[in-house]
CSV table of C-alpha atoms in Angstrom, one decimal:
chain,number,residue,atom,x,y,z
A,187,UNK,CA,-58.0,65.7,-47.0
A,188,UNK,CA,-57.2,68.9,-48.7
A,189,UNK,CA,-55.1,69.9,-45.4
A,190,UNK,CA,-52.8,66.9,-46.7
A,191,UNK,CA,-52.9,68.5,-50.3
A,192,UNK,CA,-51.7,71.6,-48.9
A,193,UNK,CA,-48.5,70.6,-47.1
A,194,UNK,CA,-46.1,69.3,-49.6
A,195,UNK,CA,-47.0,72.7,-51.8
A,196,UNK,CA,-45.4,74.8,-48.6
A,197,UNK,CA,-42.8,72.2,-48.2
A,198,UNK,CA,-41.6,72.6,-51.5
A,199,UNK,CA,-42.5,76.2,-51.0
A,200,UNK,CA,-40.0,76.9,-48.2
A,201,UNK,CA,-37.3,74.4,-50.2
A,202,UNK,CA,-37.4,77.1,-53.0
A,203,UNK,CA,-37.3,79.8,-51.0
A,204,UNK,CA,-33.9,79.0,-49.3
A,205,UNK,CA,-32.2,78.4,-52.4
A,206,UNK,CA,-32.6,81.8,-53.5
A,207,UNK,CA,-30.2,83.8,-51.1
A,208,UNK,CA,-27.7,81.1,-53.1
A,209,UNK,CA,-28.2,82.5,-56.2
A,210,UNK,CA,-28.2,86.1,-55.2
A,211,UNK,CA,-24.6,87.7,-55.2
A,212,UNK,CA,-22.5,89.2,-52.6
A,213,UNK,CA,-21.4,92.6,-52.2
A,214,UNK,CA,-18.3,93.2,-50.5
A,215,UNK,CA,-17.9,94.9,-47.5
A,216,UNK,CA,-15.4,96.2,-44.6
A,217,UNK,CA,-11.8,98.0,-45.2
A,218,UNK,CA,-8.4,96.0,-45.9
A,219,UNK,CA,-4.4,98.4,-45.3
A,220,UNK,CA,-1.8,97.1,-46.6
A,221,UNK,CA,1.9,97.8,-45.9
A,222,UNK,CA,4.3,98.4,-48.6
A,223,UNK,CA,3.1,99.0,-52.1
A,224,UNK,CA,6.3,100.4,-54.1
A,225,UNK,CA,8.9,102.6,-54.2
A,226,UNK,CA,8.5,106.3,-55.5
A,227,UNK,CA,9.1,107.1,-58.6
A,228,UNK,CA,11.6,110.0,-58.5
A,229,UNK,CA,14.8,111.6,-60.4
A,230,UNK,CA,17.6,110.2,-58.5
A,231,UNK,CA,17.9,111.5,-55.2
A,232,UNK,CA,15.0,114.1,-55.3
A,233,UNK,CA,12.8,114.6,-52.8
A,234,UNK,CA,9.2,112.7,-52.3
A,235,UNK,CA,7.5,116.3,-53.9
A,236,UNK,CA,8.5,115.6,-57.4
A,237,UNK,CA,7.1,112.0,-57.4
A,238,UNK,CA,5.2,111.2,-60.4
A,239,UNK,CA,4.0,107.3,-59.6
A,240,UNK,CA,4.5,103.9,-57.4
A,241,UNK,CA,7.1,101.7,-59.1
A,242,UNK,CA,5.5,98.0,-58.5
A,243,UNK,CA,6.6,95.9,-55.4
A,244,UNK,CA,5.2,93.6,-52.6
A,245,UNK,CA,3.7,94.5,-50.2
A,246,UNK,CA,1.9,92.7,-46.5
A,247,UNK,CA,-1.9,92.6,-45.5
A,248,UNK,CA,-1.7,94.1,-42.1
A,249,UNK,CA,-5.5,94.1,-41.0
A,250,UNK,CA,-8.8,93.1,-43.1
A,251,UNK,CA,-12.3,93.3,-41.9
A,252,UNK,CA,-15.6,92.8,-43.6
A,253,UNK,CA,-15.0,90.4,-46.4
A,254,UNK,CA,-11.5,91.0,-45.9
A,255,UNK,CA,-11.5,88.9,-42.4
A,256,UNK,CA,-8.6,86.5,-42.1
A,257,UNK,CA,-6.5,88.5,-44.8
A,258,UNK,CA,-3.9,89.5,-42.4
A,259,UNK,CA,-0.2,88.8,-43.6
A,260,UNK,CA,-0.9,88.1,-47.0
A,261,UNK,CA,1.9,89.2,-49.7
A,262,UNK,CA,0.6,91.2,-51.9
A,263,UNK,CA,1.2,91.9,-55.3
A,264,UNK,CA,1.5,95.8,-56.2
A,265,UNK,CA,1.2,97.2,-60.5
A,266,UNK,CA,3.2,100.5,-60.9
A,267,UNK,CA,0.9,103.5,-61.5
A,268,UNK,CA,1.9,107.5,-62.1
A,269,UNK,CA,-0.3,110.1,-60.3
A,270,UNK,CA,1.5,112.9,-62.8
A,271,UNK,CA,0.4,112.1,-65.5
A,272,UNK,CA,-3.0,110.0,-64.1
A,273,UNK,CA,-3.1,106.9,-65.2
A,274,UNK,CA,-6.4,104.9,-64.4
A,275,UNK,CA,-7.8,102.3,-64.9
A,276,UNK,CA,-5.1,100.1,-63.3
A,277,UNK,CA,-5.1,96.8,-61.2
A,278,UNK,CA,-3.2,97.5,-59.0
A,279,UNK,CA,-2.9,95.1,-56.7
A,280,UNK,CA,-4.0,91.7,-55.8
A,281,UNK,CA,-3.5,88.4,-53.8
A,282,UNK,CA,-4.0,85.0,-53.7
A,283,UNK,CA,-5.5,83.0,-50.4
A,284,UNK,CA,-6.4,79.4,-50.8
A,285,UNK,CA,-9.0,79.2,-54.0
A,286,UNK,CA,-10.0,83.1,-53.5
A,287,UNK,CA,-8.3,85.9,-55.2
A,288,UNK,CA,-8.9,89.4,-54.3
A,289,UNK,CA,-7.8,92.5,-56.7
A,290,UNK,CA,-8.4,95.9,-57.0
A,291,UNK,CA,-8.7,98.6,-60.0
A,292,UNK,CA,-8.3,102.1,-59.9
A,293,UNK,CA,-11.3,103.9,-61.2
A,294,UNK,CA,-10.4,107.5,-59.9
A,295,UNK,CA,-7.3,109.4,-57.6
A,296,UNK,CA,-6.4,112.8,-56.7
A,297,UNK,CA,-3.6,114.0,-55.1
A,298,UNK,CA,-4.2,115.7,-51.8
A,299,UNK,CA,-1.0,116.1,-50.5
A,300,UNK,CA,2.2,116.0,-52.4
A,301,UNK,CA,5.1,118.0,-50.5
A,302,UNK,CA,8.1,116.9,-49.2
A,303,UNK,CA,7.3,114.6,-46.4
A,304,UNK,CA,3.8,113.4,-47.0
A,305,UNK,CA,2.1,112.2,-50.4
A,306,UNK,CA,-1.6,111.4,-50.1
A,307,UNK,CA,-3.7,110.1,-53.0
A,308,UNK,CA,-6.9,109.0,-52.5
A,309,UNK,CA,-9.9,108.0,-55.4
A,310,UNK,CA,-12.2,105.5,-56.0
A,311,UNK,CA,-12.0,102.1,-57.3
A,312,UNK,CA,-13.6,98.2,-58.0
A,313,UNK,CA,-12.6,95.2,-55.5
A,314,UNK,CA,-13.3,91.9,-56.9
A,315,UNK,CA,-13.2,88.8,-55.2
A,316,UNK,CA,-13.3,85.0,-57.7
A,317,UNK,CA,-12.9,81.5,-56.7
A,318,UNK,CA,-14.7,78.5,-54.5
A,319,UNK,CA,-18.0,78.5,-56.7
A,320,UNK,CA,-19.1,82.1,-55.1
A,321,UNK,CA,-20.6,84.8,-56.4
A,322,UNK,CA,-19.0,88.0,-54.9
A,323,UNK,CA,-20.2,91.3,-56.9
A,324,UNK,CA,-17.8,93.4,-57.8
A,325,UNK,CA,-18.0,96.6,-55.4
A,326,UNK,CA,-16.5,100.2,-55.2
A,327,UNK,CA,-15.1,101.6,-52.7
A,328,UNK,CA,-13.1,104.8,-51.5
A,329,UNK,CA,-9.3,104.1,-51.0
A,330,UNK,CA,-6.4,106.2,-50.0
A,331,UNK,CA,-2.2,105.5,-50.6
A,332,UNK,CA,-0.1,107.5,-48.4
A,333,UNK,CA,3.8,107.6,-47.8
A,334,UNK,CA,6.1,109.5,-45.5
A,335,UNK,CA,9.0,109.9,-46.6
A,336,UNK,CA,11.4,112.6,-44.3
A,337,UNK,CA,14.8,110.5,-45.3
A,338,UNK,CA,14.9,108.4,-48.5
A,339,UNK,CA,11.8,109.0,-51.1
A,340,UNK,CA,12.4,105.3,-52.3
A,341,UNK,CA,11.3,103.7,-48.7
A,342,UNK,CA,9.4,101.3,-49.5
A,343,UNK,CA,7.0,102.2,-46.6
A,344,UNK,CA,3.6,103.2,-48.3
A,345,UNK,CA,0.3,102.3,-47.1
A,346,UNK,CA,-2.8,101.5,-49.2
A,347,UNK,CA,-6.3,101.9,-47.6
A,348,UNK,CA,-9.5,100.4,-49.3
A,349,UNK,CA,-12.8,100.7,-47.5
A,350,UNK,CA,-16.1,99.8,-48.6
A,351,UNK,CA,-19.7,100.4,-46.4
A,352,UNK,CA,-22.3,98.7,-49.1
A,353,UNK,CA,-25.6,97.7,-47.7
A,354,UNK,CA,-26.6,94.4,-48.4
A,355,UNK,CA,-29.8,94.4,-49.8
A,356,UNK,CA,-32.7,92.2,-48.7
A,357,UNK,CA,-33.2,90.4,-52.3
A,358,UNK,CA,-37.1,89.8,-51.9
A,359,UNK,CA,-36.7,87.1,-49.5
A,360,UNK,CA,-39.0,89.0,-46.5
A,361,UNK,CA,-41.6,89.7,-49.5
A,362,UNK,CA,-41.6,86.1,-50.1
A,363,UNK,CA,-41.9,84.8,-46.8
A,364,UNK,CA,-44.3,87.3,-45.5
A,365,UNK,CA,-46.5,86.6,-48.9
A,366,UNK,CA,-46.0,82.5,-47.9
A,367,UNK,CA,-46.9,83.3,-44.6
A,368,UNK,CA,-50.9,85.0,-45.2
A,369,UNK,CA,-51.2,82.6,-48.3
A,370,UNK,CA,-51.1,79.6,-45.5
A,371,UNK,CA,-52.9,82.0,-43.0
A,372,UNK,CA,-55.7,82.5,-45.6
A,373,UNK,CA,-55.9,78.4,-46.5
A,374,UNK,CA,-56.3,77.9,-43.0
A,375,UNK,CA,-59.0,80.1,-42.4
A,376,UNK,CA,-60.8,79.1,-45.3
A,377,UNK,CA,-60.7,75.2,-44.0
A,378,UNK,CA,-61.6,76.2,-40.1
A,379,UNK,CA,-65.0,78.0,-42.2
A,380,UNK,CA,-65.4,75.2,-43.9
């Protein structure tokens, strides 16, 4: 009789229990580059050294893994931003793919190469995905925005670089299974005693 009692507790029990990973939020993860990105802004017809920012522009998704999978060939929608002076924080891109939309903020760059051919920043910054009822945490992440530029500084041939290694973390779930598990152990043993 009491055996009887005890199964629709552990039914609804278990019920409970797999709603929670539905409540818990998702951190992003994986790397997204994207083509394109803006022209350099320069004094006419100076070379890619004396570049101060990124005038805004389109740019292309060419490969997304993680939760960027299935990204690929996305426009993208670049912001300007200046690198002399600084200017953060800045969205400065995001896109658009059925009812999910992904953007990015600088939180932090530095310049690590700025010459005449090659300009690399790279920093720091916050992804955020919204849409379709989900509940994607916002995540940082390292990124890096490069352009070569031997012939014309205002190619618009940049490449943005965003990459993110966040471990998802268990949420409790194991602790509540494994504490389900002995409670109905325990029960069990105390009605074989009995």
């Amino acid at each position: 009789m009491m055996f009887t009692k005890i199964i629709p507790v552990v039914i609804v029990a278990a019920a409970f229990v797999g709603v929670i990973p539905s409540i818990e939020a998702v951190p992003i993860t994986g790397s997204i580059d994207i083509q394109g990105g803006g022209a350099l802004l320069t004094p006419q017809g100076a070379p890619l050294g004396t570049a101060t920012g990124v005038d805004a522009t389109d740019g292309v998704v060419m490969s997304g893994f993680g939760s960027f999978a299935g990204t690929a060939g996305t426009s993208v929608n670049f912001e300007p931003f200046t690198f002399n002076p600084t200017t953060t924080p800045v969205t400065l891109w995001s896109f658009t793919i059925g009812s999910l939309t992904y953007s990015f903020d600088l939180t932090s760059m530095v310049v690590g190469t700025d010459d005449s051919s090659l300009l690399t920043i790279t920093g720091s910054g916050m992804l955020t995905i919204t849409g379709d009822g989900s509940n994607w945490d916002p995540t940082t992440g390292n990124w890096t925005y490069q352009i070569a530029s031997a012939t014309s500084p205002d190619a618009d041939d940049g490449v943005f670089n965003y990459q993110s290694n966040t471990t998802v973390p268990d949420g409790g779930l194991t602790v509540i299974l494994l504490g389900s598990a002995l409670s109905g152990l325990t029960i069990l043993r105390k009605k074989i005693s009995a």
